[in-house]
């Protein structure tokens, strides 16, 4: 399972017990939990309730139990999906991606201010200024930076950024996003050498640094 997710660009963290999972989750940085119901120290359903209460993580249950009652209990607790063993690695990856997309799209987007963290968005002119200095951006760079500015601190996956900033997301791929972020960083350094506003979240994506 870890190999399948790693091979598809994710950065999974495996825990052998529920206690280890709770400890890891307290450190933050996780987008989704894949939980086995049959853990050695704590029932997976109880672990999910604790993760929901403390972290609000979306979750997929992974279990050998395939009866309807087990599926219903898990889903009624608020789980986002349920996979019964045996399953293929491809199915797991597809379900993980589907849940992440569904959760990310369900988050309400607050109306963004005209200025955020030194950035000034002029949507009519398709222009962004940093500390009053206009940035020379391509259309894709403009869209990409605008997405980040509108939700400071919010981590966007590469898939999300492709969907929101590219005319044809299907023609883009992860390294295309990375290349555009690299170009954006160079232009931002030129405009404001003291700033480093774009944050890389390994295995997750990018965000705009929140101002203290």
Coordinates of N, CA and C in Angstrom, one line a residue:
X1 N 0.8 -1.2 0.0 CA 0.0 0.0 0.0 C 0.9 1.3 0.0
X2 N 1.9 1.3 0.9 CA 2.8 2.4 0.9 C 3.5 2.6 -0.4
X3 N 4.0 1.5 -1.0 CA 4.7 1.5 -2.3 C 3.7 2.1 -3.4
X4 N 2.5 1.6 -3.4 CA 1.5 2.0 -4.4 C 1.3 3.5 -4.3
X5 N 1.1 4.1 -3.1 CA 0.9 5.5 -3.0 C 2.1 6.3 -3.3
X6 N 3.3 5.8 -2.8 CA 4.5 6.5 -3.1 C 4.8 6.6 -4.6
X7 N 4.5 5.5 -5.3 CA 4.8 5.4 -6.7 C 3.9 6.4 -7.5
X8 N 2.8 6.8 -6.9 CA 1.8 7.7 -7.6 C 2.0 9.1 -7.1
X9 N 3.1 9.4 -6.4 CA 3.4 10.8 -6.1 C 2.9 11.2 -4.7
X10 N 2.4 10.3 -3.9 CA 2.0 10.7 -2.5 C 3.2 10.5 -1.6
X11 N 3.0 11.0 -0.4 CA 4.1 10.9 0.6 C 3.5 10.2 1.9
X12 N 3.2 8.9 1.8 CA 2.5 8.2 2.9 C 3.4 8.0 4.1
X13 N 2.7 8.0 5.3 CA 3.4 7.7 6.6 C 2.7 6.6 7.2
X14 N 3.4 5.4 7.3 CA 2.7 4.2 7.8 C 2.9 4.1 9.3
X15 N 1.8 3.7 10.0 CA 1.9 3.5 11.5 C 1.3 2.1 11.7
X16 N 2.0 1.3 12.6 CA 1.6 0.0 12.9 C 0.4 -0.1 13.9
X17 N 0.3 0.9 14.7 CA -0.8 0.9 15.7 C -1.6 2.2 15.7
X18 N -2.8 2.1 16.4 CA -3.6 3.3 16.5 C -2.9 4.4 17.3
X19 N -2.2 4.0 18.4 CA -1.5 5.0 19.2 C -0.5 5.7 18.4
X20 N 0.3 5.0 17.6 CA 1.3 5.7 16.7 C 0.7 6.6 15.7
X21 N -0.5 6.2 15.2 CA -1.2 7.1 14.3 C -1.7 8.4 14.9
X22 N -2.2 8.3 16.2 CA -2.6 9.5 16.9 C -1.5 10.4 17.2
X23 N -0.3 9.8 17.5 CA 0.8 10.6 17.8 C 1.3 11.4 16.6
X24 N 1.3 10.6 15.4 CA 1.8 11.2 14.2 C 0.8 12.3 13.7
X25 N -0.5 12.1 13.9 CA -1.5 13.1 13.5 C -1.4 14.4 14.2
X26 N -0.9 14.3 15.5 CA -0.8 15.5 16.3 C 0.2 16.5 15.7
X27 N 1.2 16.0 14.9 CA 2.2 16.8 14.3 C 1.7 17.5 13.1
X28 N 0.5 17.2 12.6 CA -0.2 17.8 11.5 C 0.5 17.5 10.1
X29 N 0.0 18.1 9.1 CA 0.6 17.9 7.7 C 0.0 16.8 6.9
X30 N -1.1 16.2 7.4 CA -1.7 15.0 6.7 C -3.0 15.5 6.1
X31 N -3.2 15.0 4.9 CA -4.4 15.3 4.1 C -5.5 14.3 4.2
X32 N -5.2 13.0 4.5 CA -6.1 11.9 4.5 C -5.6 10.8 5.4
X33 N -6.5 10.1 6.0 CA -6.1 8.9 6.8 C -6.7 7.6 6.1
X34 N -5.9 6.6 5.9 CA -6.4 5.3 5.5 C -6.3 4.4 6.7
X35 N -7.4 3.9 7.2 CA -7.4 3.2 8.5 C -7.9 1.8 8.3
X36 N -7.1 0.9 9.0 CA -7.5 -0.5 9.1 C -8.4 -0.7 10.3
X37 N -9.6 -1.3 10.2 CA -10.4 -1.5 11.3 C -9.8 -2.4 12.4
X38 N -9.1 -3.4 11.9 CA -8.5 -4.4 12.8 C -7.1 -4.1 13.3
X39 N -7.0 -3.0 14.1 CA -5.7 -2.7 14.7 C -5.4 -3.4 16.0
X40 N -4.1 -3.6 16.3 CA -3.8 -4.4 17.5 C -4.1 -3.7 18.8
X41 N -4.2 -2.4 18.9 CA -4.3 -1.7 20.2 C -5.6 -1.0 20.3
X42 N -6.3 -0.6 19.2 CA -7.5 0.2 19.3 C -8.3 -0.1 18.1
X43 N -9.6 -0.2 18.2 CA -10.5 -0.4 17.1 C -10.4 0.7 16.1
X44 N -10.3 0.4 14.8 CA -10.2 1.5 13.8 C -11.3 2.5 13.8
X45 N -12.5 2.0 14.2 CA -13.6 3.0 14.2 C -13.4 4.0 15.3
X46 N -12.9 3.5 16.5 CA -12.7 4.4 17.6 C -11.5 5.4 17.2
X47 N -10.5 4.9 16.6 CA -9.4 5.7 16.1 C -9.9 6.8 15.2
X48 N -10.8 6.5 14.3 CA -11.4 7.4 13.4 C -12.1 8.5 14.1
X49 N -12.9 8.2 15.2 CA -13.6 9.2 15.9 C -12.6 10.1 16.6
X50 N -11.5 9.6 17.1 CA -10.5 10.5 17.8 C -9.9 11.4 16.8
X51 N -9.5 10.9 15.6 CA -8.9 11.7 14.5 C -9.9 12.8 14.1
X52 N -11.2 12.4 13.9 CA -12.2 13.4 13.5 C -12.3 14.5 14.6
X53 N -12.3 14.1 15.8 CA -12.5 15.1 16.9 C -11.3 16.0 17.0
X54 N -10.1 15.5 16.9 CA -8.9 16.3 17.1 C -8.3 16.9 15.9
X55 N -8.4 16.2 14.7 CA -7.8 16.7 13.5 C -8.7 17.0 12.4
X56 N -9.9 16.4 12.4 CA -10.9 16.6 11.3 C -10.4 16.0 10.0
X57 N -9.6 15.0 10.1 CA -9.1 14.3 8.8 C -10.1 13.5 8.1
X58 N -10.2 13.7 6.8 CA -11.0 12.7 6.0 C -10.4 11.3 6.1
X59 N -11.2 10.3 5.9 CA -10.6 8.9 6.1 C -11.3 7.9 5.2
X60 N -10.5 6.9 4.8 CA -10.9 5.8 4.1 C -10.7 4.6 5.0
X61 N -11.7 3.7 5.2 CA -11.6 2.5 6.0 C -11.1 1.4 5.1
X62 N -10.1 0.7 5.6 CA -9.5 -0.4 4.9 C -9.6 -1.7 5.8
X63 N -10.4 -2.7 5.3 CA -10.7 -3.8 6.3 C -11.0 -5.0 5.5
X64 N -10.9 -6.2 6.2 CA -11.3 -7.4 5.7 C -12.8 -7.7 5.9
X65 N -13.4 -6.8 6.7 CA -14.8 -7.0 7.0 C -15.6 -6.4 5.8
X66 N -16.4 -7.2 5.2 CA -17.1 -6.8 4.0 C -18.7 -6.8 4.2
X67 N -19.1 -7.1 5.4 CA -20.6 -7.2 5.5 C -21.2 -5.8 5.5
X68 N -22.5 -5.7 5.2 CA -23.1 -4.4 5.0 C -23.1 -3.7 6.3
X69 N -23.3 -4.3 7.5 CA -23.4 -3.6 8.7 C -22.1 -2.9 9.1
X70 N -20.9 -3.5 8.8 CA -19.6 -2.9 9.0 C -19.5 -1.7 8.1
X71 N -19.9 -1.8 6.9 CA -19.8 -0.6 6.0 C -20.6 0.5 6.5
X72 N -21.9 0.2 6.8 CA -22.8 1.2 7.3 C -22.3 1.9 8.5
X73 N -21.8 1.1 9.5 CA -21.3 1.8 10.7 C -20.1 2.7 10.4
X74 N -19.2 2.3 9.6 CA -18.1 3.2 9.2 C -18.5 4.4 8.5
X75 N -19.4 4.3 7.6 CA -19.9 5.5 6.8 C -20.8 6.4 7.7
X76 N -21.6 5.8 8.6 CA -22.4 6.6 9.4 C -21.6 7.4 10.4
X77 N -20.4 6.9 10.8 CA -19.5 7.7 11.6 C -18.9 8.9 10.9
X78 N -19.0 8.9 9.5 CA -18.5 10.0 8.8 C -17.3 9.7 7.9
X79 N -17.0 8.4 7.8 CA -15.9 8.0 6.9 C -16.2 8.4 5.4
X80 N -15.2 8.7 4.6 CA -15.4 9.2 3.3 C -15.5 8.1 2.3
X81 N -14.9 6.9 2.6 CA -15.0 5.8 1.7 C -14.6 4.5 2.5
X82 N -14.8 3.4 1.9 CA -14.7 2.1 2.6 C -14.2 1.1 1.5
X83 N -13.0 0.5 1.8 CA -12.5 -0.5 0.8 C -12.4 -1.9 1.6
X84 N -13.0 -2.9 1.0 CA -12.9 -4.2 1.6 C -11.7 -5.0 0.9
X85 N -10.9 -5.7 1.7 CA -9.9 -6.6 1.2 C -10.5 -7.8 0.5
X86 N -9.9 -8.4 -0.5 CA -8.7 -7.9 -1.2 C -9.0 -6.7 -2.2
X87 N -8.1 -5.9 -2.4 CA -8.3 -4.8 -3.4 C -7.0 -4.6 -4.1
X88 N -7.1 -3.9 -5.3 CA -5.9 -3.7 -6.1 C -5.2 -2.4 -5.7
X89 N -3.9 -2.2 -5.8 CA -3.3 -1.0 -5.5 C -3.8 0.2 -6.3
X90 N -4.2 -0.1 -7.6 CA -4.7 0.9 -8.4 C -6.1 1.4 -7.9
X91 N -6.9 0.5 -7.4 CA -8.2 0.9 -6.8 C -8.0 1.8 -5.6
X92 N -7.0 1.5 -4.7 CA -6.7 2.3 -3.6 C -6.3 3.7 -4.0
X93 N -5.4 3.8 -4.9 CA -4.9 5.1 -5.3 C -6.0 5.9 -5.9
X94 N -6.9 5.3 -6.7 CA -8.0 6.0 -7.4 C -9.0 6.5 -6.3
X95 N -9.2 5.7 -5.3 CA -10.2 6.1 -4.2 C -9.6 7.3 -3.4
X96 N -8.3 7.2 -3.1 CA -7.6 8.3 -2.4 C -7.7 9.6 -3.1
X97 N -7.4 9.5 -4.4 CA -7.5 10.8 -5.3 C -9.0 11.3 -5.3
X98 N -9.9 10.4 -5.4 CA -11.3 10.8 -5.5 C -11.8 11.5 -4.2
X99 N -11.4 10.9 -3.0 CA -11.8 11.5 -1.8 C -11.1 12.8 -1.6
X100 N -9.8 13.0 -1.9 CA -9.1 14.2 -1.8 C -9.8 15.3 -2.6
X101 N -10.1 15.0 -3.9 CA -10.8 16.0 -4.7 C -12.1 16.4 -4.1
X102 N -12.9 15.4 -3.7 CA -14.2 15.7 -3.1 C -14.1 16.6 -1.9
X103 N -13.2 16.3 -1.0 CA -13.1 17.0 0.2 C -12.6 18.4 -0.1
X104 N -11.6 18.6 -1.0 CA -11.1 19.9 -1.3 C -12.1 20.8 -2.0
X105 N -13.0 20.2 -2.8 CA -14.0 21.0 -3.5 C -15.1 21.4 -2.6
X106 N -15.3 20.6 -1.5 CA -16.4 20.9 -0.6 C -16.1 22.0 0.4
X107 N -14.8 22.4 0.5 CA -14.4 23.5 1.4 C -14.9 24.8 0.8
X108 N -15.7 25.6 1.6 CA -16.2 26.9 1.1 C -15.1 27.9 0.9
X109 N -15.1 28.5 -0.3 CA -14.1 29.5 -0.6 C -14.6 30.9 -0.2
X110 N -13.8 31.5 0.8 CA -14.2 32.8 1.2 C -13.8 33.8 0.2
X111 N -14.5 34.9 0.1 CA -14.2 36.0 -0.8 C -12.9 36.6 -0.5
X112 N -11.9 36.7 -1.4 CA -10.6 37.1 -1.1 C -10.5 38.6 -1.1
X113 N -9.7 39.2 -0.2 CA -9.5 40.6 -0.2 C -8.7 41.0 -1.4
X114 N -8.7 42.3 -1.8 CA -8.0 42.8 -2.9 C -6.5 42.7 -2.6
X115 N -6.1 42.8 -1.3 CA -4.7 42.7 -1.0 C -4.5 41.6 0.0
X116 N -3.4 40.9 -0.1 CA -3.1 39.8 0.9 C -1.6 39.6 0.9
X117 N -1.0 39.8 2.1 CA 0.4 39.6 2.3 C 1.3 40.4 1.3
X118 N 0.9 41.6 1.1 CA 1.7 42.5 0.2 C 1.3 42.4 -1.3
X119 N 0.4 41.4 -1.6 CA 0.0 41.3 -3.0 C -1.3 42.1 -3.2
X120 N -1.3 42.6 -4.4 CA -2.5 43.4 -4.9 C -3.0 42.8 -6.2
X121 N -4.2 42.2 -6.2 CA -4.7 41.6 -7.4 C -5.6 42.6 -8.2
X122 N -5.3 42.8 -9.4 CA -6.1 43.6 -10.3 C -6.7 42.7 -11.3
X123 N -7.9 42.1 -11.0 CA -8.4 41.1 -11.9 C -8.9 41.6 -13.2
X124 N -9.3 42.8 -13.3 CA -9.7 43.4 -14.6 C -8.5 43.5 -15.6
X125 N -7.3 43.8 -15.1 CA -6.1 43.9 -15.9 C -5.3 42.7 -15.9
X126 N -5.8 41.7 -15.2 CA -5.0 40.4 -15.0 C -3.6 40.7 -14.6
X127 N -3.5 41.5 -13.5 CA -2.2 41.9 -13.1 C -2.1 41.7 -11.6
X128 N -0.9 41.3 -11.1 CA -0.6 41.2 -9.7 C 0.6 42.0 -9.3
X129 N 0.4 42.8 -8.3 CA 1.6 43.6 -7.8 C 2.0 43.1 -6.4
X130 N 3.3 43.1 -6.2 CA 3.9 42.8 -4.9 C 4.6 44.0 -4.3
X131 N 4.1 44.5 -3.2 CA 4.6 45.7 -2.6 C 4.6 46.9 -3.6
X132 N 3.5 46.9 -4.4 CA 3.4 48.0 -5.4 C 4.0 47.8 -6.7
X133 N 4.8 46.8 -6.8 CA 5.6 46.5 -8.1 C 4.9 45.5 -8.9
X134 N 4.5 45.8 -10.2 CA 3.8 44.9 -11.0 C 4.7 43.7 -11.4
X135 N 4.2 42.5 -11.4 CA 4.9 41.3 -11.7 C 4.6 41.0 -13.2
X136 N 5.7 40.6 -13.9 CA 5.6 40.2 -15.3 C 5.3 38.7 -15.4
X137 N 4.0 38.4 -15.5 CA 3.5 37.0 -15.4 C 2.9 36.6 -16.7
X138 N 3.1 35.3 -17.0 CA 2.3 34.7 -18.1 C 0.9 34.4 -17.6
X139 N 0.0 34.0 -18.5 CA -1.4 33.8 -18.1 C -1.5 32.7 -17.0
X140 N -0.7 31.6 -17.2 CA -0.8 30.5 -16.3 C -0.2 30.9 -15.0
X141 N 0.9 31.6 -15.0 CA 1.6 32.1 -13.7 C 0.6 33.0 -13.0
X142 N -0.1 33.9 -13.7 CA -1.1 34.8 -13.0 C -2.1 33.9 -12.3
X143 N -2.7 33.0 -13.0 CA -3.8 32.2 -12.4 C -3.2 31.4 -11.2
X144 N -2.0 30.8 -11.4 CA -1.4 30.0 -10.3 C -1.2 30.8 -9.1
X145 N -0.6 32.0 -9.2 CA -0.3 32.8 -8.1 C -1.6 33.3 -7.5
X146 N -2.6 33.7 -8.3 CA -3.9 34.2 -7.8 C -4.6 33.1 -6.9
X147 N -4.5 31.8 -7.3 CA -5.1 30.8 -6.5 C -4.5 30.7 -5.1
X148 N -3.2 30.8 -5.1 CA -2.5 30.8 -3.8 C -2.8 32.0 -2.9
X149 N -2.8 33.2 -3.6 CA -3.0 34.4 -2.8 C -4.4 34.5 -2.2
X150 N -5.4 33.9 -2.9 CA -6.8 34.0 -2.4 C -7.0 33.1 -1.2
X151 N -6.1 32.1 -0.9 CA -6.3 31.3 0.2 C -5.0 31.1 1.0
X152 N -4.4 32.2 1.6 CA -3.1 32.0 2.2 C -3.2 31.0 3.3
X153 N -2.1 30.1 3.3 CA -2.1 29.1 4.3 C -2.7 27.8 3.9
X154 N -3.5 27.8 2.9 CA -4.2 26.6 2.4 C -3.3 25.9 1.4
X155 N -3.1 24.6 1.7 CA -2.2 23.8 0.9 C -3.0 23.2 -0.3
X156 N -2.5 23.6 -1.5 CA -3.1 23.1 -2.8 C -2.3 22.0 -3.4
X157 N -2.9 20.9 -3.7 CA -2.2 19.8 -4.4 C -1.9 20.2 -5.8
X158 N -0.9 19.5 -6.4 CA -0.6 19.8 -7.8 C -1.8 19.6 -8.7
X159 N -2.6 18.6 -8.4 CA -3.8 18.3 -9.2 C -4.7 19.5 -9.2
X160 N -4.9 20.0 -8.0 CA -5.8 21.2 -7.8 C -5.3 22.4 -8.6
X161 N -4.0 22.6 -8.5 CA -3.4 23.8 -9.2 C -3.6 23.6 -10.7
X162 N -3.4 22.4 -11.2 CA -3.6 22.2 -12.6 C -5.0 22.4 -13.1
X163 N -6.0 22.0 -12.2 CA -7.4 22.2 -12.6 C -7.8 23.7 -12.6
X164 N -7.2 24.4 -11.7 CA -7.6 25.8 -11.5 C -6.8 26.8 -12.4
X165 N -5.6 26.4 -12.8 CA -4.7 27.4 -13.4 C -4.4 27.1 -14.9
X166 N -4.6 25.9 -15.3 CA -4.3 25.5 -16.7 C -5.6 25.5 -17.6
X167 N -5.4 25.9 -18.8 CA -6.5 25.8 -19.8 C -6.9 24.4 -20.1
X168 N -5.9 23.5 -20.1 CA -6.1 22.1 -20.4 C -5.4 21.3 -19.4
X169 N -6.0 21.0 -18.2 CA -5.3 20.3 -17.1 C -4.8 19.0 -17.5
X170 N -5.5 18.3 -18.5 CA -5.1 17.0 -18.9 C -3.7 17.0 -19.6
X171 N -3.3 18.1 -20.1 CA -2.1 18.2 -20.8 C -0.9 18.5 -19.9
X172 N -1.2 18.9 -18.6 CA -0.2 19.2 -17.7 C 0.2 18.0 -16.8
X173 N 1.3 18.1 -16.1 CA 1.6 17.0 -15.2 C 2.4 17.7 -14.0
X174 N 2.7 16.8 -13.0 CA 3.3 17.4 -11.7 C 4.5 18.3 -12.0
X175 N 5.4 17.8 -12.8 CA 6.6 18.6 -13.0 C 6.4 19.9 -13.7
X176 N 5.3 20.0 -14.5 CA 4.9 21.3 -15.1 C 4.6 22.3 -14.0
X177 N 3.8 21.8 -13.0 CA 3.5 22.7 -11.9 C 4.7 23.2 -11.2
X178 N 5.6 22.2 -10.9 CA 6.9 22.5 -10.2 C 7.7 23.6 -11.0
X179 N 7.7 23.4 -12.3 CA 8.5 24.3 -13.1 C 7.9 25.7 -13.1
X180 N 6.6 25.8 -13.1 CA 5.9 27.2 -13.0 C 6.1 27.8 -11.6
X181 N 6.1 27.0 -10.6 CA 6.3 27.5 -9.3 C 7.8 28.0 -9.2
X182 N 8.7 27.3 -9.7 CA 10.1 27.8 -9.7 C 10.3 29.1 -10.4
X183 N 9.6 29.2 -11.6 CA 9.6 30.5 -12.3 C 9.0 31.6 -11.5
X184 N 7.9 31.3 -10.9 CA 7.2 32.3 -10.0 C 8.1 32.8 -8.9
X185 N 8.8 31.9 -8.3 CA 9.6 32.2 -7.2 C 10.8 33.2 -7.6
X186 N 11.3 32.9 -8.8 CA 12.4 33.8 -9.3 C 11.8 35.2 -9.5
X187 N 10.6 35.3 -10.1 CA 10.0 36.6 -10.3 C 9.7 37.3 -9.0
X188 N 9.3 36.6 -8.0 CA 8.9 37.2 -6.7 C 10.2 37.6 -6.0
X189 N 11.3 36.9 -6.1 CA 12.6 37.3 -5.5 C 13.1 38.6 -6.2
X190 N 12.9 38.7 -7.5 CA 13.3 39.9 -8.2 C 12.5 41.1 -7.7
X191 N 11.2 40.9 -7.5 CA 10.4 42.1 -7.0 C 10.6 42.4 -5.5
X192 N 10.8 41.3 -4.7 CA 11.0 41.5 -3.3 C 12.0 40.5 -2.8
X193 N 13.3 40.8 -2.8 CA 14.3 39.8 -2.4 C 14.1 39.3 -1.0
X194 N 13.5 40.1 -0.1 CA 13.4 39.7 1.3 C 12.2 38.7 1.5
X195 N 11.4 38.6 0.5 CA 10.2 37.7 0.7 C 10.4 36.3 0.1
X196 N 9.8 35.3 0.7 CA 9.8 34.0 0.2 C 8.4 33.4 0.5
X197 N 7.4 33.9 -0.3 CA 6.0 33.7 0.1 C 5.4 32.3 -0.2
X198 N 6.0 31.6 -1.2 CA 5.5 30.3 -1.6 C 6.1 29.2 -0.8
X199 N 5.3 28.4 -0.1 CA 5.8 27.3 0.7 C 5.6 26.0 0.0
X200 N 6.6 25.1 0.0 CA 6.5 23.7 -0.5 C 6.1 22.8 0.6
X201 N 5.1 22.0 0.4 CA 4.7 21.0 1.4 C 5.0 19.6 0.7
X202 N 6.1 19.0 1.2 CA 6.6 17.8 0.5 C 5.5 16.7 0.4
X203 N 5.2 16.2 -0.8 CA 4.3 15.2 -1.0 C 2.8 15.7 -1.0
X204 N 2.6 17.0 -0.8 CA 1.2 17.5 -0.7 C 1.0 18.6 -1.7
X205 N 1.9 19.6 -1.8 CA 1.7 20.6 -2.8 C 2.3 21.9 -2.3
X206 N 1.6 23.0 -2.6 CA 2.1 24.4 -2.3 C 1.1 25.2 -1.6
X207 N 1.6 26.2 -0.8 CA 0.7 27.2 -0.2 C 1.4 28.6 -0.2
X208 N 0.6 29.6 0.0 CA 1.1 30.9 0.2 C 1.3 31.1 1.7
X209 N 2.5 31.6 2.1 CA 2.8 31.8 3.5 C 1.9 32.8 4.1
X210 N 1.3 32.4 5.3 CA 0.5 33.4 6.0 C 1.3 34.4 6.8
X211 N 0.9 35.6 6.7 CA 1.6 36.7 7.4 C 1.2 36.6 8.9
X212 N 2.2 36.8 9.8 CA 1.9 36.8 11.2 C 1.2 38.0 11.6

